[in-house]
Tab-separated table of C-alpha atoms and ligand atoms in Angstrom:
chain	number	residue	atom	x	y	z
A	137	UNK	CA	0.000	0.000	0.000
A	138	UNK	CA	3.059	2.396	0.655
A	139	UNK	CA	3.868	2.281	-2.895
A	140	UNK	CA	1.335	5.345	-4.439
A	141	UNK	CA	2.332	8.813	-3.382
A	142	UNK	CA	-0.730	10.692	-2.996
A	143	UNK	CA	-0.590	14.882	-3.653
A	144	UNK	CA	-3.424	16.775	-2.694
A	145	UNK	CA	-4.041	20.242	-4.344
A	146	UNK	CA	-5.288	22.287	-1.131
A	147	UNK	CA	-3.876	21.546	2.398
A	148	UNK	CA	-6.816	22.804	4.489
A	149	UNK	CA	-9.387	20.643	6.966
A	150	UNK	CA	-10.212	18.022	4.178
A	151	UNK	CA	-6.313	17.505	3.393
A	152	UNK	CA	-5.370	17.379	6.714
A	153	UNK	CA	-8.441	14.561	7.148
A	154	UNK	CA	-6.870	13.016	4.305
A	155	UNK	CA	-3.025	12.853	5.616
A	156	UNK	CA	-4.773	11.410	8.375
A	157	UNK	CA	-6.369	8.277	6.589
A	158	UNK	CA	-3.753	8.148	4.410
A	159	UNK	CA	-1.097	7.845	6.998
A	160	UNK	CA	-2.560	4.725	8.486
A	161	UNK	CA	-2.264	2.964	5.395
A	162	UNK	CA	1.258	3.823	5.356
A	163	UNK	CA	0.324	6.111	2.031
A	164	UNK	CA	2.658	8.973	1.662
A	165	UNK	CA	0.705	12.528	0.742
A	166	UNK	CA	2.136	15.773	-0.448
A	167	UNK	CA	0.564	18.818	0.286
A	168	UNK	CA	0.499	22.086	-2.443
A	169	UNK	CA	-0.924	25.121	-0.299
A	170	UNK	CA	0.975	28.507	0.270
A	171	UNK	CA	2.751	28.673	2.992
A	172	UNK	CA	4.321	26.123	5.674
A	173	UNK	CA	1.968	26.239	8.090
A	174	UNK	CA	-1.430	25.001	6.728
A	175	UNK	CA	-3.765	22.532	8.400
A	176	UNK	CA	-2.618	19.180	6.177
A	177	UNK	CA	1.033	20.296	6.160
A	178	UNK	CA	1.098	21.038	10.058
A	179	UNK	CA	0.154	17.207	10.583
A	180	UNK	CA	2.331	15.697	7.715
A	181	UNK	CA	6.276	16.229	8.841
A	182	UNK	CA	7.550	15.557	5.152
A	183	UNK	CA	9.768	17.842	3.466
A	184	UNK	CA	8.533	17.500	0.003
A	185	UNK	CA	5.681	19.886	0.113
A	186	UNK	CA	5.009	22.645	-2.153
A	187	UNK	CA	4.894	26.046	-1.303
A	188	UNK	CA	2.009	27.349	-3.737
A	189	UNK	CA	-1.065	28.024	-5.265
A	190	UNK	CA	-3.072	25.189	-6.399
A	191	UNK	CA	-4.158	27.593	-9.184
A	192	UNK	CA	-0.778	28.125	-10.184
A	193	UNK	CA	0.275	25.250	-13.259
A	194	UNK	CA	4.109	25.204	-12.471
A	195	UNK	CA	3.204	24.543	-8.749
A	196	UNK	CA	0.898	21.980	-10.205
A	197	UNK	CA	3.445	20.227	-12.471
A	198	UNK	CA	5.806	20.336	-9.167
A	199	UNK	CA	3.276	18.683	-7.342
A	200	UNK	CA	3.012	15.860	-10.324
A	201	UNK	CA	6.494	15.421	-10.225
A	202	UNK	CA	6.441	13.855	-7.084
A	203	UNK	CA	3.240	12.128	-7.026
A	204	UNK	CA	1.630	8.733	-8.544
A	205	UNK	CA	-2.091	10.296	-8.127
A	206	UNK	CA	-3.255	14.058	-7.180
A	207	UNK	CA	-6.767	14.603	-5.983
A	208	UNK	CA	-7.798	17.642	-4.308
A	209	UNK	CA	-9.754	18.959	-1.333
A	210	UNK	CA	-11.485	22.249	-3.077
A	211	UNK	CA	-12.959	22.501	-6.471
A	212	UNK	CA	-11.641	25.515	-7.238
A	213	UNK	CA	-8.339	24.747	-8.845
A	214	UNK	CA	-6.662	25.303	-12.230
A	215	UNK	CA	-8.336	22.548	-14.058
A	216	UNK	CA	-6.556	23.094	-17.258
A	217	UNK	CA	-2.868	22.659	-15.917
A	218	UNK	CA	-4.402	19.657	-14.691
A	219	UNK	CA	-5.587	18.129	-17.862
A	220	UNK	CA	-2.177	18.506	-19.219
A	221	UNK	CA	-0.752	16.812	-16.591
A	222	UNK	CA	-2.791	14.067	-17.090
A	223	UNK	CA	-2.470	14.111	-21.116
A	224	UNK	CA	1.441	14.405	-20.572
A	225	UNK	CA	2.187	12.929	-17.125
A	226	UNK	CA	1.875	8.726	-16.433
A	227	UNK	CA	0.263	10.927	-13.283
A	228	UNK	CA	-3.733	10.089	-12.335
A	229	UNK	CA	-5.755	12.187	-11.350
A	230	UNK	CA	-8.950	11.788	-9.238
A	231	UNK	CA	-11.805	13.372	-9.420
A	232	UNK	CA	-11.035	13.411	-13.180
A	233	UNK	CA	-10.300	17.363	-14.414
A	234	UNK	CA	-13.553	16.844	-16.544
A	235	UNK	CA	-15.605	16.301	-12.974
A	236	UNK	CA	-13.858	19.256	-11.785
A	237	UNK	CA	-14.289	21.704	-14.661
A	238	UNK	CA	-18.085	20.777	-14.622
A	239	UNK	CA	-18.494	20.847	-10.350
A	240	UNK	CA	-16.240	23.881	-10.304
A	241	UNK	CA	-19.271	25.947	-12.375
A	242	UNK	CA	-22.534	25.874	-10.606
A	243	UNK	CA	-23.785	26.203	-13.173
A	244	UNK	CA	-22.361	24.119	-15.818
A	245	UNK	CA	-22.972	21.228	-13.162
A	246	UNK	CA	-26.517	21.898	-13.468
A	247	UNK	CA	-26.859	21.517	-17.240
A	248	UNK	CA	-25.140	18.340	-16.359
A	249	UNK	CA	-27.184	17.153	-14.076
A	250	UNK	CA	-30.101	17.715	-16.385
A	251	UNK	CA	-29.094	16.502	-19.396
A	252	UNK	CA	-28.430	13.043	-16.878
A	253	UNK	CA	-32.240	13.518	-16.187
A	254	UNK	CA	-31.484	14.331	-12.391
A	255	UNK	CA	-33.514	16.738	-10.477
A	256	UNK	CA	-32.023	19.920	-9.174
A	257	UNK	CA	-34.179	23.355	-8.794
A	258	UNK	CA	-34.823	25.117	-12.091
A	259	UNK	CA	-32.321	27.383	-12.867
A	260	UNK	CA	-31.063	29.966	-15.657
A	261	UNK	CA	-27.539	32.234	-16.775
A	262	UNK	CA	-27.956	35.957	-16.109
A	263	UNK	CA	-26.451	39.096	-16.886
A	264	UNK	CA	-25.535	41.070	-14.431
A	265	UNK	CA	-28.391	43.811	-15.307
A	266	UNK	CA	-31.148	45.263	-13.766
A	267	UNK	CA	-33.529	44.546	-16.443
A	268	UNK	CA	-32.373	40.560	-16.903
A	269	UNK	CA	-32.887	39.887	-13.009
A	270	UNK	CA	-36.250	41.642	-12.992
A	271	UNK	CA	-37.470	38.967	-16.023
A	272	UNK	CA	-35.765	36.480	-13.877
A	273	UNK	CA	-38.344	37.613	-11.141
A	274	UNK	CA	-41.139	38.032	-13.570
A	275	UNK	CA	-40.591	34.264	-14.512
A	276	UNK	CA	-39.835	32.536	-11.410
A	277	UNK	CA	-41.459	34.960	-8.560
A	278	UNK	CA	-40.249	36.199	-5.877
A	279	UNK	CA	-38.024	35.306	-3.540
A	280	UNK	CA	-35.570	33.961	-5.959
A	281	UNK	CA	-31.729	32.774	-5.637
A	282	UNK	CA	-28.783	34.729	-7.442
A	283	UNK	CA	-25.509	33.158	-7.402
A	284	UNK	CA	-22.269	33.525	-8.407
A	285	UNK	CA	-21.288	30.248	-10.809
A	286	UNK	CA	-17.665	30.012	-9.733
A	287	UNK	CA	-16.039	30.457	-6.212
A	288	UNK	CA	-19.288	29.847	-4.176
A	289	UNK	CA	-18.666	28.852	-0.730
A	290	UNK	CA	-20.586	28.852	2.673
A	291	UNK	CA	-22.933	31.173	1.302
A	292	UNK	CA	-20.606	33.508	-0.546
A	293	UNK	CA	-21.812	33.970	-3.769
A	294	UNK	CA	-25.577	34.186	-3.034
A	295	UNK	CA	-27.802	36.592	-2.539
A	296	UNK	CA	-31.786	36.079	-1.806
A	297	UNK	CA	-33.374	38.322	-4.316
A	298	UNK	CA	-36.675	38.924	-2.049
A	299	UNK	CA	-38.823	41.183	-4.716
A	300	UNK	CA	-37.598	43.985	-7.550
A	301	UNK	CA	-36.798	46.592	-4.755
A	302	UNK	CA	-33.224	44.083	-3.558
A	303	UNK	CA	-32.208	44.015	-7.314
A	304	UNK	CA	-29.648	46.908	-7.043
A	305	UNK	CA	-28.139	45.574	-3.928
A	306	UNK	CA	-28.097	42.071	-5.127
A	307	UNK	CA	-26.006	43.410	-8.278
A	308	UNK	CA	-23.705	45.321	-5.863
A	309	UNK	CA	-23.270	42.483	-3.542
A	310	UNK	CA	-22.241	40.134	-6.593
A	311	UNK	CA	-20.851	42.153	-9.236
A	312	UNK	CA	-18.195	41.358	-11.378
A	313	UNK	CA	-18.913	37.375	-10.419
A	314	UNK	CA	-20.413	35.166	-13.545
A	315	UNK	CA	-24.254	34.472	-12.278
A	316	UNK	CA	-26.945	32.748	-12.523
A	317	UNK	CA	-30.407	31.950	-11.112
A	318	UNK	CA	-32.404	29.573	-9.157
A	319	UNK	CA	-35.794	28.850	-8.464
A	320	UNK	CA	-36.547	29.270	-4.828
A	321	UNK	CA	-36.893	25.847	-3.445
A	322	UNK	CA	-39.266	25.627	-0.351
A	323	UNK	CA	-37.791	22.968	1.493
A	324	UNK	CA	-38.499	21.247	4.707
A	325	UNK	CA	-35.231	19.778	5.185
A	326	UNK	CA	-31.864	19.914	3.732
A	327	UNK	CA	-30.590	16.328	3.367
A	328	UNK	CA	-26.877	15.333	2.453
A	329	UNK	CA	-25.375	12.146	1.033
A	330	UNK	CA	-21.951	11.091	0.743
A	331	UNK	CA	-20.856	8.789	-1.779
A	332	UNK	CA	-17.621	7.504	-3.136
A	333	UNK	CA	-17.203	6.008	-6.683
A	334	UNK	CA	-14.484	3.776	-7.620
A	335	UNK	CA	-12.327	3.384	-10.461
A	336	UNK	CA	-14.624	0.896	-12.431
A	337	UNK	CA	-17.638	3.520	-11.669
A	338	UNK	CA	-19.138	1.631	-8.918
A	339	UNK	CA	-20.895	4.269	-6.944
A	340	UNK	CA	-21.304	3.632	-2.629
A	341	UNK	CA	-23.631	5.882	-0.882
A	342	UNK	CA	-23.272	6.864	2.931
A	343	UNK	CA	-26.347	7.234	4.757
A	344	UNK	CA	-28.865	10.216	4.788
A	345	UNK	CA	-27.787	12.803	6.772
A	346	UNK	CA	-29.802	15.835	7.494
A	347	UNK	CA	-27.806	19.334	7.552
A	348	UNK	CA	-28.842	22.382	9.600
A	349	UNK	CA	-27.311	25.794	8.340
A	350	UNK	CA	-26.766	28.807	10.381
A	351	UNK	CA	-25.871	32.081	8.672
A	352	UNK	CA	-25.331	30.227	5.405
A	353	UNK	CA	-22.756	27.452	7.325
A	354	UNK	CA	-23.009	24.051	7.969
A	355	UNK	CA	-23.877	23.986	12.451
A	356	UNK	CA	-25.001	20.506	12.732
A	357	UNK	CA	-25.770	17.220	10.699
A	358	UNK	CA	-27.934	14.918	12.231
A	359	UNK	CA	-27.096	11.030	11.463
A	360	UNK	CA	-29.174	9.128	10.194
A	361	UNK	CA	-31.339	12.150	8.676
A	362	UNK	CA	-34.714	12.328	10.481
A	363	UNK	CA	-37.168	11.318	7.810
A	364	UNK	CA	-38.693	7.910	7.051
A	365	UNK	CA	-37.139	5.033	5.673
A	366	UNK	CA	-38.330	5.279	2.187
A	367	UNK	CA	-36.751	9.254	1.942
A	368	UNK	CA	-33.338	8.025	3.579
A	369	UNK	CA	-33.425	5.168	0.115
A	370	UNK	CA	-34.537	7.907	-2.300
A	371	UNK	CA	-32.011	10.400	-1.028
A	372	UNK	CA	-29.009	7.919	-1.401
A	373	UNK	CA	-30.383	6.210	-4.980
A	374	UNK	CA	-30.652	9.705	-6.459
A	375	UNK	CA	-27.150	10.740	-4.835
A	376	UNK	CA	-25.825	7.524	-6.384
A	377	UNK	CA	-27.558	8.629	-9.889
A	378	UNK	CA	-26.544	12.039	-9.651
A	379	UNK	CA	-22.396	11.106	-9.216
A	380	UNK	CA	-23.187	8.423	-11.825
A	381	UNK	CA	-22.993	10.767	-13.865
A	382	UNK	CA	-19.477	11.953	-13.453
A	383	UNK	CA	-16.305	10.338	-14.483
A	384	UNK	CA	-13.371	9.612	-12.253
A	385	UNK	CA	-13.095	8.334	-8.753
A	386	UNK	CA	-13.319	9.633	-5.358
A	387	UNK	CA	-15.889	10.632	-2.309
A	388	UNK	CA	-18.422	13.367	-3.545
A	389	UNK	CA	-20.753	15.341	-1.036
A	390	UNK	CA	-24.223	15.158	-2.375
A	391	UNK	CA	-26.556	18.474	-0.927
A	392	UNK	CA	-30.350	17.969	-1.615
A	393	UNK	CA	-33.379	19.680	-0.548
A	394	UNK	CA	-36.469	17.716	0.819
A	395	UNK	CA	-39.359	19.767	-0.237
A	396	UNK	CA	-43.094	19.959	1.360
A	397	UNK	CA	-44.713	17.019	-1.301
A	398	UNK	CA	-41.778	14.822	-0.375
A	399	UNK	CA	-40.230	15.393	-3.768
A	400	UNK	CA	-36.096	15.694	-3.349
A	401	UNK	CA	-34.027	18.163	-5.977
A	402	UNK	CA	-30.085	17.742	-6.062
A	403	UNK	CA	-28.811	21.428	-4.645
A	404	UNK	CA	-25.099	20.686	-5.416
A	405	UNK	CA	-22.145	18.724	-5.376
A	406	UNK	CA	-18.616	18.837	-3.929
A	407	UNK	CA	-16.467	16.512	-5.899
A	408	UNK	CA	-14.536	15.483	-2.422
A	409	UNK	CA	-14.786	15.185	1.341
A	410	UNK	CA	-17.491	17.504	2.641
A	411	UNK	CA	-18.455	19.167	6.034
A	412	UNK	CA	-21.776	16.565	5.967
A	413	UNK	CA	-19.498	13.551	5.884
A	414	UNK	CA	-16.972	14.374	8.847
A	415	UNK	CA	-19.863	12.042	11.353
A	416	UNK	CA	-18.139	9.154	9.376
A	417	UNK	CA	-14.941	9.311	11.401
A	418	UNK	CA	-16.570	8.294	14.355
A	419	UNK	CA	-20.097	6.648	12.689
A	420	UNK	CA	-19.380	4.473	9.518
A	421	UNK	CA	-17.337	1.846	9.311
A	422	UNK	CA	-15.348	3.600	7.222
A	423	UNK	CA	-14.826	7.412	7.115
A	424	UNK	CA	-15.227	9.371	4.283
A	425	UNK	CA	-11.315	10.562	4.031
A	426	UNK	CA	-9.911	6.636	3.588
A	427	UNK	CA	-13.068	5.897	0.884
A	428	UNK	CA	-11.685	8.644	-0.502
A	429	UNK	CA	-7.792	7.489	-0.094
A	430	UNK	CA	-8.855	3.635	-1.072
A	431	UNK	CA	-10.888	5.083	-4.009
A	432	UNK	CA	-7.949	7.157	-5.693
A	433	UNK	CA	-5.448	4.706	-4.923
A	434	UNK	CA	-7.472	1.757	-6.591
A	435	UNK	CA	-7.534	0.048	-3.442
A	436	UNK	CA	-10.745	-2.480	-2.351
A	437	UNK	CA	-13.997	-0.990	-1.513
A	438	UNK	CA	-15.779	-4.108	0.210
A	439	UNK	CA	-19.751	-4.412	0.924
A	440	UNK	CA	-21.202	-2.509	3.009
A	441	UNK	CA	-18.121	-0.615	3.957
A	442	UNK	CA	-19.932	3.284	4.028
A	443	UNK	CA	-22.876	1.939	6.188
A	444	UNK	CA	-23.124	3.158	9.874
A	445	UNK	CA	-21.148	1.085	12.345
A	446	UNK	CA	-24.113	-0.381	13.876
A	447	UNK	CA	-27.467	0.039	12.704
A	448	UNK	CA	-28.273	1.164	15.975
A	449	UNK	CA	-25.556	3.931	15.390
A	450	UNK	CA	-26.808	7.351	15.320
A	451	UNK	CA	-24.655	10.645	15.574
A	452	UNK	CA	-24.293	14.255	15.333
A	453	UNK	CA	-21.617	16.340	14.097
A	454	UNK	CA	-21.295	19.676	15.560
A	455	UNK	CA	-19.092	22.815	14.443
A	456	UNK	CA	-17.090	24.400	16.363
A	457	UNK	CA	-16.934	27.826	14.450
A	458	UNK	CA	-14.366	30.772	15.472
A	459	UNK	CA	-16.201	33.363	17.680
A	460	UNK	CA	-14.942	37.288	18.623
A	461	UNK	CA	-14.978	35.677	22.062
A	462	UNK	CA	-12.149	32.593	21.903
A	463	UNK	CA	-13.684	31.336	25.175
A	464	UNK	CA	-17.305	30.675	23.697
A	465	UNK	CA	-15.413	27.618	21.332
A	466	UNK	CA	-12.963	26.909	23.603
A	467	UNK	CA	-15.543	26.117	26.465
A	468	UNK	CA	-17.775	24.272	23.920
A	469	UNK	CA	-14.618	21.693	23.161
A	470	UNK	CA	-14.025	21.701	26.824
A	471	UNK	CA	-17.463	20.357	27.507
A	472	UNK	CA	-16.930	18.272	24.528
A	473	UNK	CA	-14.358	16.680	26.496
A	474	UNK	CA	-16.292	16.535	29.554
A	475	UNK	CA	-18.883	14.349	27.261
A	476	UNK	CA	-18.603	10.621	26.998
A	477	UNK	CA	-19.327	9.799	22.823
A	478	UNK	CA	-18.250	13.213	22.038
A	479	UNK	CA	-14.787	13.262	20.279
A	480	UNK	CA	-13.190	16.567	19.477
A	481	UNK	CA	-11.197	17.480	16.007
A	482	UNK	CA	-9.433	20.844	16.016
A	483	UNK	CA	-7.947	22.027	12.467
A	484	UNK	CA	-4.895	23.978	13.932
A	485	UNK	CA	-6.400	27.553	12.712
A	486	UNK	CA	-5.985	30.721	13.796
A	487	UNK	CA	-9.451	32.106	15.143
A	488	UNK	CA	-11.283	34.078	13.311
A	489	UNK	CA	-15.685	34.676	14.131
A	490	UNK	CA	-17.314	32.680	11.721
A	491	UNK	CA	-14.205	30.245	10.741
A	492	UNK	CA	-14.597	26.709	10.506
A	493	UNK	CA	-11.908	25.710	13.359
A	494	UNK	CA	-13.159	21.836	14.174
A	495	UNK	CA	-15.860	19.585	14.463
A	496	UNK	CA	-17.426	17.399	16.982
A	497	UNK	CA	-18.811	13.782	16.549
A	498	UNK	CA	-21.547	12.564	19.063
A	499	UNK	CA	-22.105	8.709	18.260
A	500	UNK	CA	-24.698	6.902	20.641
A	501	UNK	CA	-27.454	4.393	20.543
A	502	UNK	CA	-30.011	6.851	19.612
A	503	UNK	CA	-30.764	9.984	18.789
A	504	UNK	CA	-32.708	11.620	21.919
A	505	UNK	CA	-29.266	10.647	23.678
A	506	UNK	CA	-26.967	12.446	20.887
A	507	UNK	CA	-29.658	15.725	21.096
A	508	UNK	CA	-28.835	15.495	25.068
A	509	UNK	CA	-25.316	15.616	24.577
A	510	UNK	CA	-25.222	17.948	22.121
A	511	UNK	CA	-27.320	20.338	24.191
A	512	UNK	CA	-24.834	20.094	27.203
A	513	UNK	CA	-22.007	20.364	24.658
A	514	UNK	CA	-23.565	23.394	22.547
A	515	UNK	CA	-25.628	24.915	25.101
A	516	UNK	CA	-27.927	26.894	23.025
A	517	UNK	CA	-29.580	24.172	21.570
A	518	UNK	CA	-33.398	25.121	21.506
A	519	UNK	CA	-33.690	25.122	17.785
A	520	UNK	CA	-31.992	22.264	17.109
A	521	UNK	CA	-35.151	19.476	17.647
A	522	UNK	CA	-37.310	18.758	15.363
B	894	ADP	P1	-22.713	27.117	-0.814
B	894	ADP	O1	-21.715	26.902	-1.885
B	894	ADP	O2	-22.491	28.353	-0.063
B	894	ADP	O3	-22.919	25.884	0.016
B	894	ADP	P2	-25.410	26.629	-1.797
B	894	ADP	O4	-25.813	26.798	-3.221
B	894	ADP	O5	-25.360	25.245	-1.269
B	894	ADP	O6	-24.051	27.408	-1.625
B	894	ADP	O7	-26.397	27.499	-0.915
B	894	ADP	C1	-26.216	27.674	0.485
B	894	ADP	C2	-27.551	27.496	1.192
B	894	ADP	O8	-28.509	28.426	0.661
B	894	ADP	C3	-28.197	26.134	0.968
B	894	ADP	O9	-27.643	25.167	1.849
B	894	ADP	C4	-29.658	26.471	1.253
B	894	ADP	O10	-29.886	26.595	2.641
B	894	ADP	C5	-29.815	27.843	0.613
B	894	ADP	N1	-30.262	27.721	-0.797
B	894	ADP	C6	-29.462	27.505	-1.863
B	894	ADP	N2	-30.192	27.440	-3.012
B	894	ADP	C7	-31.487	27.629	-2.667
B	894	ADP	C8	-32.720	27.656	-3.406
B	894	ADP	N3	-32.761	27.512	-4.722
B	894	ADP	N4	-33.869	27.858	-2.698
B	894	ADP	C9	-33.833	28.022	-1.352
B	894	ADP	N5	-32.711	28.001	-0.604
B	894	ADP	C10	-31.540	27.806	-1.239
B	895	MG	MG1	-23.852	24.139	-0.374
């Protein structure tokens, strides 16, 4: 297993996650981020590492040059210096620079997904104008969704256009970004499934999770989602469909909207590890980062092997986001601590209100007992039941 040298373009969280898995299979990774100090390179002592933009081709080729495979933690990478790696290189690369280029563009990802007859809210290119988002409104109603096709994260990049009156501010809040337009979708529940797809295109899903946002980021994902049986198969057959429909191999993070008729539209992909998935550390039999690591490196993917430990197993996955106040996370990992079933994963950042510093996994027998945890743990948890 030590013979594949694994280089991951992006050494935040997710890379570090991945050094992680890797490193118990005795699979060496390199890490191409700027600077020394980043979250995957903090964890992974190795002196090869590249100092450098994973947008940047010559740090790409570097990269290559010391790698069998690259994969990547973040979408948003120069996909083109990739494909010539991969036309000129013996290097592989997972998720394939196609699944990239098409993931990377909101958009483009959702002409994919229809032309593969998978259901995602209706959507349509805009100009940035006055007059084009006011026949978006006149077609769809109000409130719609504007967002920005490339470099959309945790809510950046969209803007709620609530009737004509926000259509200046919506322009000024995403101006000079490539848009588009979405339907509003009136969900009752946002539901995420993981799923990782080897090299022959045999696609795995992870269970249903359910996902509960907070200021446009991820707070808490609820394992096994709470919705019947039947939803929890639908959600992971059309999350299987949906990264069908890709090429290359790898974990994908499947986001999906339950709506009020029970009917579920695809919201959008991540073509690696994703913030719904960490509960699989602690949860699944395997985690997310080594289906990902066994999946690029063509190792076996066995029966069975992304279902939840038990199937008594239910968790919770809590974030543990940066605050002007360091105490208010820093007490909330303490009591973490304090918790039996709680385990604690801190990312080595710098805090910063709002960040994404760690995670904690609350794995018990059912689910009242995870809410009762995670109400000691998060104590402010009166939204959080159903
Ligand atoms: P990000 O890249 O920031 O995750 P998303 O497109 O997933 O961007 O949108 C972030 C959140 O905004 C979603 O999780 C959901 O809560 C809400 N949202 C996105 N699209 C729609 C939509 N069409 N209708 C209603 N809410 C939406
Ligand atoms: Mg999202």
């Amino acid at each position: 297993m030590d013979s594949k040298v694994v280089g991951i373009l992006g050494g935040g969280q997710l890379g570090r996650m991945m050094v992680e898995a890797a490193s118990r299979l005795n699979i060496k990774t390199v890490i191409l981020e700027n600077g020394a100090d980043s979250p995957a390179k903090q964890i992974n002592s190795s002196t090869e590492h590249i100092d450098g933009s994973f947008n940047d081709e010559a740090a790409i080729r570097k990269l290559a040059e010391k790698c069998n495979v690259l994969t990547v933690e973040i979408e948003h990478v120069d996909v083109e210096a990739l494909k010539k790696v991969q036309e000129q290189t013996s290097v592989k690369i997972y998720p394939s620079p196609e699944t990239i280029a098409l993931i990377k563009d909101k958009y483009l990802q959702k002409e994919h997904l229809i032309r593969n007859q998978i259901a995602v809210a209706e959507s349509t290119a805009v100009e940035s104008t006055s007059g084009a988002l006011q026949s978006v409104g006149q077609k769809y109603g109000y409130p719609y969704m504007l967002k920005s096709r490339t470099m959309a994260y945790d809510g950046r990049g969209n803007f709620v256009v609530e009737d004509d009156s926000k259509i200046p501010e919506a322009l000024e809040a995403l101006k000079d970004r490539p848009l588009y337009a979405e339907k509003w979708a009136p969900f009752t529940k946002e539901l995420a499934v993981m799923v990782v797809r080897g090299l022959g295109g045999d696609v795995h899903a992870y269970p249903t999770v359910e996902t509960i946002h907070k200021n446009n980021i991820c707070h808490t994902v609820f394992a096994p989602a709470r919705v019947n049986d039947t939803i929890q198969k639908r959600a992971q057959l059309l999350a299987e469909k949906a990264v069908s429909a890709f090429s290359g191999a790898g974990i994908f993070g499947v986001e999906m909207f339950l709506l009020p008729n029970d009917e579920l539209l695809i919201n959008e992909i991540a073509p690696r590890p994703h913030n719904s998935g960490h509960y699989t550390i602690d949860a699944c039999v395997t985690s997310q980062f080594e289906a990902h690591i066994r999946a690029v490196c063509s190792l076996p993917l066995p029966k069975n092997f992304t279902s939840l430990s038990t199937p008594s197993t239910h968790a919770i996955m809590l974030n543990v986001l940066g605050s002007s106040n360091p105490e208010e996370w820093l007490q909330k990992c303490k009591r973490a601590l304090e918790t039996p079933h709680a385990s604690v994963y801190l990312y080595g950042k710098s805090n910063r209100p709002g960040r994404k510093l760690g995670h904690i996994n609350i794995v018990s027998q059912s689910m009242d007992d995870c809410i009762r945890r995670l109400e000691y743990i998060d104590g402010q948890s009166d939204t959080l039941k159903e």
